[in-house]
Amino acid sequence: MTKIAVFPGSFDPITIGHVDLVKRSLPLFDKVVVAIGVNNQKNYLFNLEERLQWLHEVFQEEPKVEVGHFTGLTAHYAQQIGARYLLRGLRNSSDFDYEKTISQLNNIVGEGLETIFLISQPAYSHISSTIVREIIKGSGDASPFLPEQVKVGGAVERGESRV
Ligand code: ADP
């Protein structure tokens, strides 16, 4: 049976921490679907099209990676595309506390859906999309935290909250 994992997130924007996690997960799965969960209540810095475009560009050389997006529950999306696994990263104990409950819920809602956690590499454990957004909003240089395909130059002028 094909082992498919969904790596769900906002990817607002995708960072080198996310990329490292996906690359390390590839030996475990036949296919990894990096999927943007769209929450209409949430304000994003980058719009969906932009975030999807970056995912496509970043993973274009990885035949096992697909890119997607969904509204509604992650567990339902996983079921729709035949994925039995979710992939998540753990950077610290706050991630653990949050992810533990979500993974238990997803296991029930997703009828046996398993979340596979990879501990962040030390070199990436300080990187988060939240911090990157703060740097961008403060007109700082976020490029050390971003894959080379992600150019965020225009974000500051565009303002901080776009869907
Ligand atoms: P969310 O909006 O659900 O918080 P994110 O896009 O911030 O989603 O992150 C998606 C996943 O990527 C989460 O499991 C998070 O722990 C993981 N992640 C984010 N940054 C890193 C990093 N630097 N190293 C490892 N995992 C990370």
mmCIF file of C-alpha atoms and ligand atoms in Angstrom:
data_model
loop_
_atom_site.group_PDB
_atom_site.id
_atom_site.type_symbol
_atom_site.label_atom_id
_atom_site.label_comp_id
_atom_site.label_asym_id
_atom_site.label_seq_id
_atom_site.Cartn_x
_atom_site.Cartn_y
_atom_site.Cartn_z
ATOM 1 C CA MET A 1 0.000 0.000 0.000
ATOM 2 C CA THR A 2 1.280 3.442 -0.928
ATOM 3 C CA LYS A 3 2.420 5.344 2.143
ATOM 4 C CA ILE A 4 1.171 8.888 1.800
ATOM 5 C CA ALA A 5 1.751 11.621 4.386
ATOM 6 C CA VAL A 6 0.265 15.089 4.571
ATOM 7 C CA PHE A 7 2.429 17.861 5.965
ATOM 8 C CA PRO A 8 -0.182 20.466 6.901
ATOM 9 C CA GLY A 9 0.576 24.040 7.831
ATOM 10 C CA SER A 10 0.119 27.678 6.972
ATOM 11 C CA PHE A 11 3.543 28.074 5.395
ATOM 12 C CA ASP A 12 3.191 31.838 5.789
ATOM 13 C CA PRO A 13 5.916 31.748 4.500
ATOM 14 C CA ILE A 14 7.658 28.398 4.102
ATOM 15 C CA THR A 15 11.031 28.423 5.924
ATOM 16 C CA ILE A 16 14.200 26.350 5.677
ATOM 17 C CA GLY A 17 12.965 24.570 8.835
ATOM 18 C CA HIS A 18 9.918 23.254 6.945
ATOM 19 C CA VAL A 19 12.067 22.243 3.967
ATOM 20 C CA ASP A 20 14.495 20.322 6.178
ATOM 21 C CA LEU A 21 11.615 18.470 7.786
ATOM 22 C CA VAL A 22 10.116 17.440 4.442
ATOM 23 C CA LYS A 23 13.474 16.274 3.082
ATOM 24 C CA ARG A 24 14.155 14.182 6.183
ATOM 25 C CA SER A 25 10.723 12.591 5.935
ATOM 26 C CA LEU A 26 11.099 11.414 2.341
ATOM 27 C CA PRO A 27 12.745 8.037 3.132
ATOM 28 C CA LEU A 28 9.726 7.203 5.317
ATOM 29 C CA PHE A 29 6.977 7.715 2.743
ATOM 30 C CA ASP A 30 6.154 7.071 -0.915
ATOM 31 C CA LYS A 31 4.584 10.498 -1.218
ATOM 32 C CA VAL A 32 4.492 13.620 0.962
ATOM 33 C CA VAL A 33 1.784 16.172 0.268
ATOM 34 C CA VAL A 34 2.759 19.582 1.599
ATOM 35 C CA ALA A 35 -0.646 21.174 2.061
ATOM 36 C CA ILE A 36 -1.745 24.632 3.065
ATOM 37 C CA GLY A 37 -4.697 24.577 5.433
ATOM 38 C CA VAL A 38 -6.893 27.573 4.677
ATOM 39 C CA ASN A 39 -8.645 29.079 7.670
ATOM 40 C CA ASN A 40 -10.920 31.916 6.645
ATOM 41 C CA GLN A 41 -10.852 33.391 10.157
ATOM 42 C CA LYS A 42 -7.088 33.838 10.012
ATOM 43 C CA ASN A 43 -5.172 36.763 8.547
ATOM 44 C CA TYR A 44 -2.153 35.733 6.548
ATOM 45 C CA LEU A 45 0.799 37.881 5.542
ATOM 46 C CA PHE A 46 1.061 36.198 2.146
ATOM 47 C CA ASN A 47 -1.915 35.199 0.063
ATOM 48 C CA LEU A 48 -2.686 31.593 -0.803
ATOM 49 C CA GLU A 49 -1.526 31.834 -4.421
ATOM 50 C CA GLU A 50 1.842 33.209 -3.361
ATOM 51 C CA ARG A 51 2.353 30.555 -0.693
ATOM 52 C CA LEU A 52 1.353 27.765 -3.088
ATOM 53 C CA GLN A 53 3.651 29.124 -5.781
ATOM 54 C CA TRP A 54 6.588 29.044 -3.345
ATOM 55 C CA LEU A 55 5.807 25.462 -2.335
ATOM 56 C CA HIS A 56 5.738 24.424 -6.002
ATOM 57 C CA GLU A 57 9.041 26.143 -6.689
ATOM 58 C CA VAL A 58 10.791 24.853 -3.573
ATOM 59 C CA PHE A 59 9.802 21.215 -4.167
ATOM 60 C CA GLN A 60 9.839 21.087 -7.963
ATOM 61 C CA GLU A 61 12.937 18.855 -7.988
ATOM 62 C CA GLU A 62 11.447 16.378 -5.478
ATOM 63 C CA PRO A 63 9.404 13.751 -7.330
ATOM 64 C CA LYS A 64 7.921 12.382 -4.085
ATOM 65 C CA VAL A 65 6.535 15.762 -2.984
ATOM 66 C CA GLU A 66 3.174 17.135 -4.057
ATOM 67 C CA VAL A 67 1.625 20.442 -3.101
ATOM 68 C CA GLY A 68 -1.994 20.988 -2.128
ATOM 69 C CA HIS A 69 -4.384 23.094 -0.132
ATOM 70 C CA PHE A 70 -7.606 22.488 1.744
ATOM 71 C CA THR A 71 -10.304 24.061 3.856
ATOM 72 C CA GLY A 72 -11.905 22.233 6.744
ATOM 73 C CA LEU A 73 -10.334 19.554 8.873
ATOM 74 C CA THR A 74 -6.852 18.251 8.167
ATOM 75 C CA ALA A 75 -8.019 14.721 9.035
ATOM 76 C CA HIS A 76 -10.772 14.871 6.408
ATOM 77 C CA TYR A 77 -8.357 16.145 3.786
ATOM 78 C CA ALA A 78 -5.961 13.293 4.594
ATOM 79 C CA GLN A 79 -8.790 10.786 4.180
ATOM 80 C CA GLN A 80 -9.866 12.343 0.865
ATOM 81 C CA ILE A 81 -6.414 11.919 -0.651
ATOM 82 C CA GLY A 82 -5.755 8.478 0.847
ATOM 83 C CA ALA A 83 -3.100 9.594 3.342
ATOM 84 C CA ARG A 84 -2.768 7.510 6.517
ATOM 85 C CA TYR A 85 -0.091 9.765 8.047
ATOM 86 C CA LEU A 86 0.388 13.361 9.052
ATOM 87 C CA LEU A 87 3.855 14.839 9.331
ATOM 88 C CA ARG A 88 4.624 17.461 11.960
ATOM 89 C CA GLY A 89 7.768 18.981 13.394
ATOM 90 C CA LEU A 90 8.689 19.409 17.039
ATOM 91 C CA ARG A 91 10.997 22.272 17.935
ATOM 92 C CA ASN A 92 10.462 22.465 21.681
ATOM 93 C CA SER A 93 8.156 21.470 24.516
ATOM 94 C CA SER A 94 5.498 24.031 23.549
ATOM 95 C CA ASP A 95 5.222 22.374 20.128
ATOM 96 C CA PHE A 96 4.939 19.032 21.907
ATOM 97 C CA ASP A 97 2.139 20.138 24.254
ATOM 98 C CA TYR A 98 0.130 21.589 21.391
ATOM 99 C CA GLU A 99 0.778 18.786 18.911
ATOM 100 C CA LYS A 100 0.042 15.985 21.373
ATOM 101 C CA THR A 101 -3.617 16.943 21.746
ATOM 102 C CA ILE A 102 -4.094 17.669 18.055
ATOM 103 C CA SER A 103 -2.601 14.318 17.073
ATOM 104 C CA GLN A 104 -4.845 12.463 19.515
ATOM 105 C CA LEU A 105 -7.885 14.229 18.076
ATOM 106 C CA ASN A 106 -6.765 13.559 14.518
ATOM 107 C CA ASN A 107 -6.336 9.894 15.333
ATOM 108 C CA ILE A 108 -10.005 9.732 16.297
ATOM 109 C CA VAL A 109 -11.457 12.045 13.640
ATOM 110 C CA GLY A 110 -9.216 10.493 10.981
ATOM 111 C CA GLU A 111 -10.068 6.937 12.048
ATOM 112 C CA GLY A 112 -6.552 5.758 12.817
ATOM 113 C CA LEU A 113 -4.711 8.584 11.109
ATOM 114 C CA GLU A 114 -1.200 8.571 12.620
ATOM 115 C CA THR A 115 0.919 11.676 13.163
ATOM 116 C CA ILE A 116 4.623 11.136 12.636
ATOM 117 C CA PHE A 117 6.799 13.683 14.442
ATOM 118 C CA LEU A 118 10.321 14.601 13.520
ATOM 119 C CA ILE A 119 12.375 16.534 16.032
ATOM 120 C CA SER A 120 13.782 19.667 14.484
ATOM 121 C CA GLN A 121 17.513 19.751 13.810
ATOM 122 C CA PRO A 122 19.296 22.102 16.261
ATOM 123 C CA ALA A 123 20.251 24.390 13.374
ATOM 124 C CA TYR A 124 16.568 25.012 12.604
ATOM 125 C CA SER A 125 14.815 24.795 15.946
ATOM 126 C CA HIS A 126 14.790 28.591 16.441
ATOM 127 C CA ILE A 127 13.103 29.225 13.100
ATOM 128 C CA SER A 128 9.380 29.809 12.837
ATOM 129 C CA SER A 129 7.134 31.479 10.272
ATOM 130 C CA THR A 130 5.951 33.789 13.075
ATOM 131 C CA ILE A 131 9.473 35.113 13.688
ATOM 132 C CA VAL A 132 10.075 35.432 9.961
ATOM 133 C CA ARG A 133 6.888 37.501 9.578
ATOM 134 C CA GLU A 134 7.992 39.780 12.408
ATOM 135 C CA ILE A 135 11.350 40.344 10.700
ATOM 136 C CA ILE A 136 9.617 41.131 7.404
ATOM 137 C CA LYS A 137 7.126 43.509 9.037
ATOM 138 C CA GLY A 138 10.050 45.256 10.735
ATOM 139 C CA SER A 139 11.766 45.643 7.336
ATOM 140 C CA GLY A 140 14.545 43.257 8.346
ATOM 141 C CA ASP A 141 16.297 40.699 6.170
ATOM 142 C CA ALA A 142 14.582 37.325 6.579
ATOM 143 C CA SER A 143 16.526 35.635 3.768
ATOM 144 C CA PRO A 144 18.746 33.526 6.121
ATOM 145 C CA PHE A 145 15.583 31.678 7.185
ATOM 146 C CA LEU A 146 13.987 31.275 3.773
ATOM 147 C CA PRO A 147 14.552 28.892 0.858
ATOM 148 C CA GLU A 148 16.235 30.720 -2.022
ATOM 149 C CA GLN A 149 13.049 30.555 -4.098
ATOM 150 C CA VAL A 150 11.139 32.638 -1.537
ATOM 151 C CA LYS A 151 11.531 36.323 -2.266
ATOM 152 C CA VAL A 152 9.573 38.443 0.176
ATOM 153 C CA GLY A 153 10.811 41.877 -0.822
ATOM 154 C CA GLY A 154 7.385 43.347 -1.593
ATOM 155 C CA ALA A 155 5.673 42.251 1.618
ATOM 156 C CA VAL A 156 6.494 45.298 3.664
ATOM 157 C CA GLU A 157 5.032 47.756 1.198
ATOM 158 C CA ARG A 158 1.976 45.585 0.730
ATOM 159 C CA GLY A 159 1.031 45.765 4.393
ATOM 160 C CA GLU A 160 0.811 43.057 6.963
ATOM 161 C CA SER A 161 -2.547 41.441 6.564
ATOM 162 C CA ARG A 162 -3.753 39.955 3.348
ATOM 163 C CA VAL A 163 -5.760 36.846 2.667
HETATM 164 P P1 ADP B 1 0.868 26.094 11.738
HETATM 165 O O1 ADP B 1 0.268 27.262 11.047
HETATM 166 O O2 ADP B 1 -0.011 24.883 11.830
HETATM 167 O O3 ADP B 1 1.615 26.423 13.004
HETATM 168 P P2 ADP B 1 3.359 26.116 10.401
HETATM 169 O O4 ADP B 1 3.404 26.440 8.953
HETATM 170 O O5 ADP B 1 3.852 27.153 11.318
HETATM 171 O O6 ADP B 1 1.927 25.611 10.730
HETATM 172 O O7 ADP B 1 4.187 24.808 10.689
HETATM 173 C C1 ADP B 1 3.815 23.557 10.177
HETATM 174 C C2 ADP B 1 4.637 22.465 10.829
HETATM 175 O O8 ADP B 1 6.003 22.719 10.609
HETATM 176 C C3 ADP B 1 4.466 22.336 12.336
HETATM 177 O O9 ADP B 1 4.469 20.957 12.661
HETATM 178 C C4 ADP B 1 5.707 22.945 12.894
HETATM 179 O O10 ADP B 1 6.080 22.361 14.124
HETATM 180 C C5 ADP B 1 6.706 22.590 11.819
HETATM 181 N N1 ADP B 1 7.827 23.508 11.810
HETATM 182 C C6 ADP B 1 7.782 24.832 11.664
HETATM 183 N N2 ADP B 1 9.014 25.378 11.726
HETATM 184 C C7 ADP B 1 9.864 24.325 11.925
HETATM 185 C C8 ADP B 1 11.276 24.215 12.116
HETATM 186 N N3 ADP B 1 12.053 25.296 12.136
HETATM 187 N N4 ADP B 1 11.804 22.993 12.307
HETATM 188 C C9 ADP B 1 11.005 21.901 12.316
HETATM 189 N N5 ADP B 1 9.664 21.945 12.167
HETATM 190 C C10 ADP B 1 9.099 23.131 11.982
#
